[in-house]
CSV table of C-alpha atoms in Angstrom, one decimal:
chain,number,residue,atom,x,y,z
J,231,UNK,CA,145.4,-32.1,0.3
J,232,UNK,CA,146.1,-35.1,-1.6
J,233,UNK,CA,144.1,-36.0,-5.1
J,234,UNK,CA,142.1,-38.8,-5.4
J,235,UNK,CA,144.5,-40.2,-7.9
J,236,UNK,CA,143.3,-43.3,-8.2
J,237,UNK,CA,140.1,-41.8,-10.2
J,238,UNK,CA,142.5,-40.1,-12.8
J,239,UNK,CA,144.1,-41.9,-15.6
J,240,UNK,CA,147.3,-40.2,-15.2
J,241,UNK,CA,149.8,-39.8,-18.1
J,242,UNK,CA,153.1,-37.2,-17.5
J,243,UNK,CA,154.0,-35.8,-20.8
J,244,UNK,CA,157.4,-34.3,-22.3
J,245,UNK,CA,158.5,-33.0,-25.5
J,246,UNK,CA,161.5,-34.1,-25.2
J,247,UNK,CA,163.5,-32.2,-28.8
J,248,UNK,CA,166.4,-30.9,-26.8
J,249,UNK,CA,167.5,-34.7,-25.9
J,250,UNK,CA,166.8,-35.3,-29.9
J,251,UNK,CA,164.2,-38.1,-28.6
J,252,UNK,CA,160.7,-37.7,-29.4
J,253,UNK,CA,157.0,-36.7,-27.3
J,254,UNK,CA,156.8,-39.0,-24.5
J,255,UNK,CA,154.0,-39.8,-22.3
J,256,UNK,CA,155.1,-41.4,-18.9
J,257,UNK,CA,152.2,-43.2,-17.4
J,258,UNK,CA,151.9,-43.6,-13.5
J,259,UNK,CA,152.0,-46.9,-12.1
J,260,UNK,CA,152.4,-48.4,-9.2
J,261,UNK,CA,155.8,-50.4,-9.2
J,262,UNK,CA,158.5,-48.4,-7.4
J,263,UNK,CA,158.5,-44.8,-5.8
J,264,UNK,CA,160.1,-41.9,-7.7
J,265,UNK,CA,161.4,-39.9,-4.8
J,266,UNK,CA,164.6,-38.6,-4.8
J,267,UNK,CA,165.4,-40.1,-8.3
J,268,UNK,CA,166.9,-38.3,-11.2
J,269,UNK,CA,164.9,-37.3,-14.3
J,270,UNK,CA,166.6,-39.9,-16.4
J,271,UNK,CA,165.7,-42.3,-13.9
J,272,UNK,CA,162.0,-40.8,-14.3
J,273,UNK,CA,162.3,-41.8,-17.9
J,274,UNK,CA,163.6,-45.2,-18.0
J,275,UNK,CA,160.2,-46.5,-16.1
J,276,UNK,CA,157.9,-45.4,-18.9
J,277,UNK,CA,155.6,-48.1,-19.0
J,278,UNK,CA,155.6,-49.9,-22.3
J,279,UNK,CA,151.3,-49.7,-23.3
J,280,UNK,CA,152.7,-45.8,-24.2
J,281,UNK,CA,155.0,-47.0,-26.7
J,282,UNK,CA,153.5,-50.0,-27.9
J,283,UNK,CA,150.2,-50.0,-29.9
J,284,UNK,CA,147.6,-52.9,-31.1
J,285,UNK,CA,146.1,-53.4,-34.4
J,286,UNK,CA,143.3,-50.7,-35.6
J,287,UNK,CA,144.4,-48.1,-32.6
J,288,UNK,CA,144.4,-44.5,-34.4
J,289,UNK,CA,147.6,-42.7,-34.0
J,290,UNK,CA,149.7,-39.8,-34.9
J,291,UNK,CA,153.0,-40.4,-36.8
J,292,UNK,CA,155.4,-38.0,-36.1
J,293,UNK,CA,158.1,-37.0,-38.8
J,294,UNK,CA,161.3,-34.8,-38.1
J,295,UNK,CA,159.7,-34.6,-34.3
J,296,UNK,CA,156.8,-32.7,-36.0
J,297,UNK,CA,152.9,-34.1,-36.2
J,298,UNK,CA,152.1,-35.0,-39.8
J,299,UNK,CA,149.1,-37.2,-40.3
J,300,UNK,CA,146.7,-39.1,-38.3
J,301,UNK,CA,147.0,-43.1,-39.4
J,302,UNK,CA,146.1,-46.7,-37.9
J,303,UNK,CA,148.4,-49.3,-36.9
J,304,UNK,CA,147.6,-52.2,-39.7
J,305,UNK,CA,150.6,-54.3,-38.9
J,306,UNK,CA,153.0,-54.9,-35.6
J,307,UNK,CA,157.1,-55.0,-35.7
J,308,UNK,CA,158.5,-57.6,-36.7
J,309,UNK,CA,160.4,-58.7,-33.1
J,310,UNK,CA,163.5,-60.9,-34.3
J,311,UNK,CA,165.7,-60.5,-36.8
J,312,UNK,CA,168.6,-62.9,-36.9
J,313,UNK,CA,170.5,-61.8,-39.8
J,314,UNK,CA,170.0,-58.1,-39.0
J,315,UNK,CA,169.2,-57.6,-42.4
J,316,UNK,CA,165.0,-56.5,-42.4
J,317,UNK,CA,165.1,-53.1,-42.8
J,318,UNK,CA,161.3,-52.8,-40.9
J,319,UNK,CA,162.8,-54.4,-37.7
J,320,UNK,CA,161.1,-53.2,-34.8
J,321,UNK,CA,158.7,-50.8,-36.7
J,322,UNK,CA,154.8,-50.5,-36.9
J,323,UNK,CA,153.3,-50.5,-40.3
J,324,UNK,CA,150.1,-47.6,-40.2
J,325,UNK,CA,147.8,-46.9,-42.9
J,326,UNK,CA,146.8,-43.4,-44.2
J,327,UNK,CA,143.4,-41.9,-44.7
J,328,UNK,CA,144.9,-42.3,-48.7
J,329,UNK,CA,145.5,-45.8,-48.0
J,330,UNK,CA,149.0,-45.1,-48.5
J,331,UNK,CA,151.2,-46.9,-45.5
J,332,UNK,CA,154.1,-46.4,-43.7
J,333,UNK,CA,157.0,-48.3,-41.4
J,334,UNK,CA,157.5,-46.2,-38.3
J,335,UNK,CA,159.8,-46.6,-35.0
J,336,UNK,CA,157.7,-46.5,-31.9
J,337,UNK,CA,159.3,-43.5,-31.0
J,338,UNK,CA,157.4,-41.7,-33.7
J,339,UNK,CA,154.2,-42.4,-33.2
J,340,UNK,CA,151.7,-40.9,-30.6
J,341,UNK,CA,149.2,-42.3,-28.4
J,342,UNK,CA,145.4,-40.7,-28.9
J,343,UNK,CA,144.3,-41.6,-25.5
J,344,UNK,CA,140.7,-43.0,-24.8
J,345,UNK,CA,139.0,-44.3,-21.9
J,346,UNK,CA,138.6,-48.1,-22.6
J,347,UNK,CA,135.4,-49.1,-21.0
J,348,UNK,CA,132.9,-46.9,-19.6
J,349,UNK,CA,133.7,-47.4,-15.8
J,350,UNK,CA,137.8,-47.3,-16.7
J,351,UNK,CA,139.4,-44.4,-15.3
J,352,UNK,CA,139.2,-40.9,-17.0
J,353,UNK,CA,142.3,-39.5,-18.3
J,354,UNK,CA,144.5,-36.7,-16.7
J,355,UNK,CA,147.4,-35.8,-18.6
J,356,UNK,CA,149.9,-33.1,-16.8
J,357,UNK,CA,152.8,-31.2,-18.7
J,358,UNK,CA,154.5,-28.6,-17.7
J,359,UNK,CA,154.7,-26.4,-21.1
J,360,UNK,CA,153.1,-24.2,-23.2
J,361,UNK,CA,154.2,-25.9,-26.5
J,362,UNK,CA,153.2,-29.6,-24.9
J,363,UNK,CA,149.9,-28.0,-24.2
J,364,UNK,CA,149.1,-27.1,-27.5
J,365,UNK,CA,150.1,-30.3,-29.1
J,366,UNK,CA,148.1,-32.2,-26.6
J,367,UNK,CA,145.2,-29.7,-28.2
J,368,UNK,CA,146.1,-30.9,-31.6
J,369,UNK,CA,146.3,-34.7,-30.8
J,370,UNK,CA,143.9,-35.2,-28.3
J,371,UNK,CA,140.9,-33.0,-29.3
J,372,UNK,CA,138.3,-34.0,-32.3
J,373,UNK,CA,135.7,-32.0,-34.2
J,374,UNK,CA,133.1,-33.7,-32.2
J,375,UNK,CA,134.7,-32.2,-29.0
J,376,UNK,CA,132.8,-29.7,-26.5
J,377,UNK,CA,135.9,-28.4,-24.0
J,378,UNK,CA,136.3,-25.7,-21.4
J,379,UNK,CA,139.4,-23.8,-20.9
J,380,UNK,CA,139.7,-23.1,-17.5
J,381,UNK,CA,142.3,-20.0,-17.0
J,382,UNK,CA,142.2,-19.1,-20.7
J,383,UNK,CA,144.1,-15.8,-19.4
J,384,UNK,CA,143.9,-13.2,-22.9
J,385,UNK,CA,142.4,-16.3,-24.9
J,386,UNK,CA,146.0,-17.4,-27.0
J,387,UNK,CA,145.5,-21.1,-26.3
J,388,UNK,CA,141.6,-20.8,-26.5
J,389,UNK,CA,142.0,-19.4,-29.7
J,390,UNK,CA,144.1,-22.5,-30.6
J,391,UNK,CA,141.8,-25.3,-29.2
J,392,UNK,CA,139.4,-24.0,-31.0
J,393,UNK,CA,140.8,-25.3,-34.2
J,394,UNK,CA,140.3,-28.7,-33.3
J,395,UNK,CA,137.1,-29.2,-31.6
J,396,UNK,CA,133.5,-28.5,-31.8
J,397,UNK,CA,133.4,-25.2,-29.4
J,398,UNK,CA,135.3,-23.8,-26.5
J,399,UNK,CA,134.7,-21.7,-23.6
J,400,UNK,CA,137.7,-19.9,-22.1
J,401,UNK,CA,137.3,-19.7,-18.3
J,402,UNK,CA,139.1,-17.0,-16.0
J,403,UNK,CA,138.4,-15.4,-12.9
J,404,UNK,CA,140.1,-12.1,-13.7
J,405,UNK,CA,137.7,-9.5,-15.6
J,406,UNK,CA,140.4,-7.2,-17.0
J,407,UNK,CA,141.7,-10.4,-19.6
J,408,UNK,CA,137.8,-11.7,-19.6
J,409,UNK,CA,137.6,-8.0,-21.4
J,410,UNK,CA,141.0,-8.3,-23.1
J,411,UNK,CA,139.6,-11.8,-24.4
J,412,UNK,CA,137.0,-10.5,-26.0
J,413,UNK,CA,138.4,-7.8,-27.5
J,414,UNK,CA,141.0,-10.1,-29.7
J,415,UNK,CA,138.7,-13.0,-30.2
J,416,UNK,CA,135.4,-11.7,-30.6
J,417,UNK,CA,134.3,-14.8,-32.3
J,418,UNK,CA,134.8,-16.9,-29.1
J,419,UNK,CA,133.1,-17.4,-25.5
J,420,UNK,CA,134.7,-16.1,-22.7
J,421,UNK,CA,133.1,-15.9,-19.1
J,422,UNK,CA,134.7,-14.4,-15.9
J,423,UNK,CA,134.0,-17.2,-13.6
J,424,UNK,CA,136.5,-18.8,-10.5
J,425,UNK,CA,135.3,-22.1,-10.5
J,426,UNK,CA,136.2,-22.6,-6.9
J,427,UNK,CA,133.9,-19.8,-5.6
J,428,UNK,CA,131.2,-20.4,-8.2
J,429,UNK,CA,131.4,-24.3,-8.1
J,430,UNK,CA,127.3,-24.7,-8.9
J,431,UNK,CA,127.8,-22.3,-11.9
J,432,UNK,CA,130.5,-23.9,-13.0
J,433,UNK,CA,129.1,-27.2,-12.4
J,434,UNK,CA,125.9,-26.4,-14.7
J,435,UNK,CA,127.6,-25.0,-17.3
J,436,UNK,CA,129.8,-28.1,-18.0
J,437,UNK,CA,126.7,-30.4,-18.1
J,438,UNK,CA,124.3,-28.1,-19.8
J,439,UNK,CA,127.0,-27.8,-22.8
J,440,UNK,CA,128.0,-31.6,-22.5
J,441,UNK,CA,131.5,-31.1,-22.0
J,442,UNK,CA,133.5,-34.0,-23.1
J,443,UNK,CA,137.4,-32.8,-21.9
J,444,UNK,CA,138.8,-30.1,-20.0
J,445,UNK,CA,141.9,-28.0,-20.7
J,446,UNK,CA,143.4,-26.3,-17.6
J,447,UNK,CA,146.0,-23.5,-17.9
J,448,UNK,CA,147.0,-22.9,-14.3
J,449,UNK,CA,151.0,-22.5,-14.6
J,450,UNK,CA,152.1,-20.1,-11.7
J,451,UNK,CA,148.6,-18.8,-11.3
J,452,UNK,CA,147.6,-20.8,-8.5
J,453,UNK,CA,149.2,-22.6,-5.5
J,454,UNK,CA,149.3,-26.3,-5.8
J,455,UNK,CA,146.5,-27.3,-3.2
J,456,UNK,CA,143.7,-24.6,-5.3
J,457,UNK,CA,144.5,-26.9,-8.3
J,458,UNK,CA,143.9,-30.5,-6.6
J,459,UNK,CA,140.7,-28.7,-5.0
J,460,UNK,CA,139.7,-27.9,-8.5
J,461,UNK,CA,140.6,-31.1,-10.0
J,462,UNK,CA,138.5,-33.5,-7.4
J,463,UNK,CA,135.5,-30.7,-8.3
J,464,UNK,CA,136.1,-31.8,-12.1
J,465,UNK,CA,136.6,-35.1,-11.3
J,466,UNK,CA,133.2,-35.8,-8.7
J,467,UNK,CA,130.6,-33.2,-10.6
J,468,UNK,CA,132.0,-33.0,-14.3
J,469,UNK,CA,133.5,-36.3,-15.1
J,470,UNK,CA,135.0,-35.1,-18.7
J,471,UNK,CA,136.9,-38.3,-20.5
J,472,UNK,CA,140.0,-36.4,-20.6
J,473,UNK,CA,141.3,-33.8,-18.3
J,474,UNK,CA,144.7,-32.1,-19.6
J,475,UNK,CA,146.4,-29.8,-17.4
J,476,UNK,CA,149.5,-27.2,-18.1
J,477,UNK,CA,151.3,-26.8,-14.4
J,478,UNK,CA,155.0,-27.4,-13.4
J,479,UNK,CA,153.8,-28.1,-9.9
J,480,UNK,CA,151.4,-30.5,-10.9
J,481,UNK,CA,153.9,-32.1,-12.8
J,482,UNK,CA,156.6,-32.2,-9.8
J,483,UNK,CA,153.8,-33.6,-7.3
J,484,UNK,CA,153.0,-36.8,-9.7
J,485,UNK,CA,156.5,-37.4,-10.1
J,486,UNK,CA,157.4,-37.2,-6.1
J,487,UNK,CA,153.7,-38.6,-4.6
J,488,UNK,CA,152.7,-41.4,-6.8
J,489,UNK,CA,155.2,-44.5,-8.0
J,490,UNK,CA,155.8,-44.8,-11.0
């Protein structure tokens, strides 16, 4: 089964510390294949609207490779410097919620994706970690946020979105860490549900609590074809703005089946 890709918005994204570079998000477009090449070769096609940024766009500035602040671009690099001697070459200015501001290398800044225009593309982004998956909680979610977790497992990553949205519901098909999910976060919504065998229920329950984004926690839980099957459902009854997905297969199947 092949996803309807061209529905998705799709954006690869790597933490990349251990190459002392910083987040990434790869965007998928359609230039040249990605068969067969190497990971560095992956990298070098990163198209440039995921580290450029326009005037007013909202952002997160990254210092020592660790999220600090939310802040809006108020100024773009300067782009030639003949006498190599402006110290703010190739740097964005942003502006604090303090009004304070600060110069900082594209590479240190992060995107906070939105759709553009209503009938644009919703957003999938796919990473393959648990660490990515919880940053992409903190920079992509806001207070005004109604998400699903869909394999929430014992609720550890529920419990973490819910710090930065409006409410959660952590999906999972197993009862014994539905129980086990309760038991540690009795504060939070759990419901034993396999959204492919119970697609009306699940179906109703997205629209009847507005759902705006979906987190999906599938890593090693389920074979590749279950989670394009459960993306197109997501995609053709839920329609959330932003669908962000934890799975190493995932991952492998943008990078070999779509150019990049």
């Amino acid at each position: 089964m092949l996803l309807q890709h061209s529905s998705y918005n799709v954006r690869l994204y790597e933490n990349s510390t251990q190459n002392n570079e910083s987040s990434r998000m790869k965007t998928k477009t359609s230039s040249s294949t990605t068969i067969g090449k190497t990971e560095d070769e992956i990298n070098k096609l990163i198209r440039k609207d995921c580290s450029t940024f326009e005037i007013g766009e909202e952002v997160w500035v990254l210092k020592s490779k660790k999220l600090f602040a939310k802040a809006k671009v108020i100024e773009l690099p300067v782009q030639e410097d003949n006498n190599n001697n402006n110290e703010h070459f190739g740097k964005y200015l942003v502006q604090y919620k303090d009004n304070s501001t600060y110069h900082c290398k594209p590479d240190n800044l992060l995107k906070i994706f939105k759709k553009t225009t209503v009938d644009s593309p919703n957003i999938l982004i796919v990473c393959k970690t648990t660490s990515d998956y919880r940053r992409l909680a903190r920079t992509q979610l806001t207070k005004e946020d109604v998400i699903i977790e869909i394999g929430s497992a014992q609720g550890v990553c529920t419990n973490y979105i819910e710090k930065y949205c409006k409410k959660v519901i952590g999906i999972d098909k197993s009862k014994e860490y539905i129980e086990m999910s309760r038991k540690n976060y009795p504060s939070l919504e759990f419901i034993c549900l396999d959204i492919l065998e119970s697609k009306e229920e699940f179906i109703n329950l997205s629209k009847e609590l507005g759902v705006s984004k979906i987190y999906i926690d599938i890593n090693g839980n389920r074979l590749l074809p279950t989670v394009l099957q459960a993306l197109e459902i997501i995609q053709k009854e839920v329609k959330p703005e932003v669908v962000v997905v934890k799975s190493t297969e995932l991952y492998q199947y943008f990078v070999n089946n779509i150019d990049c």
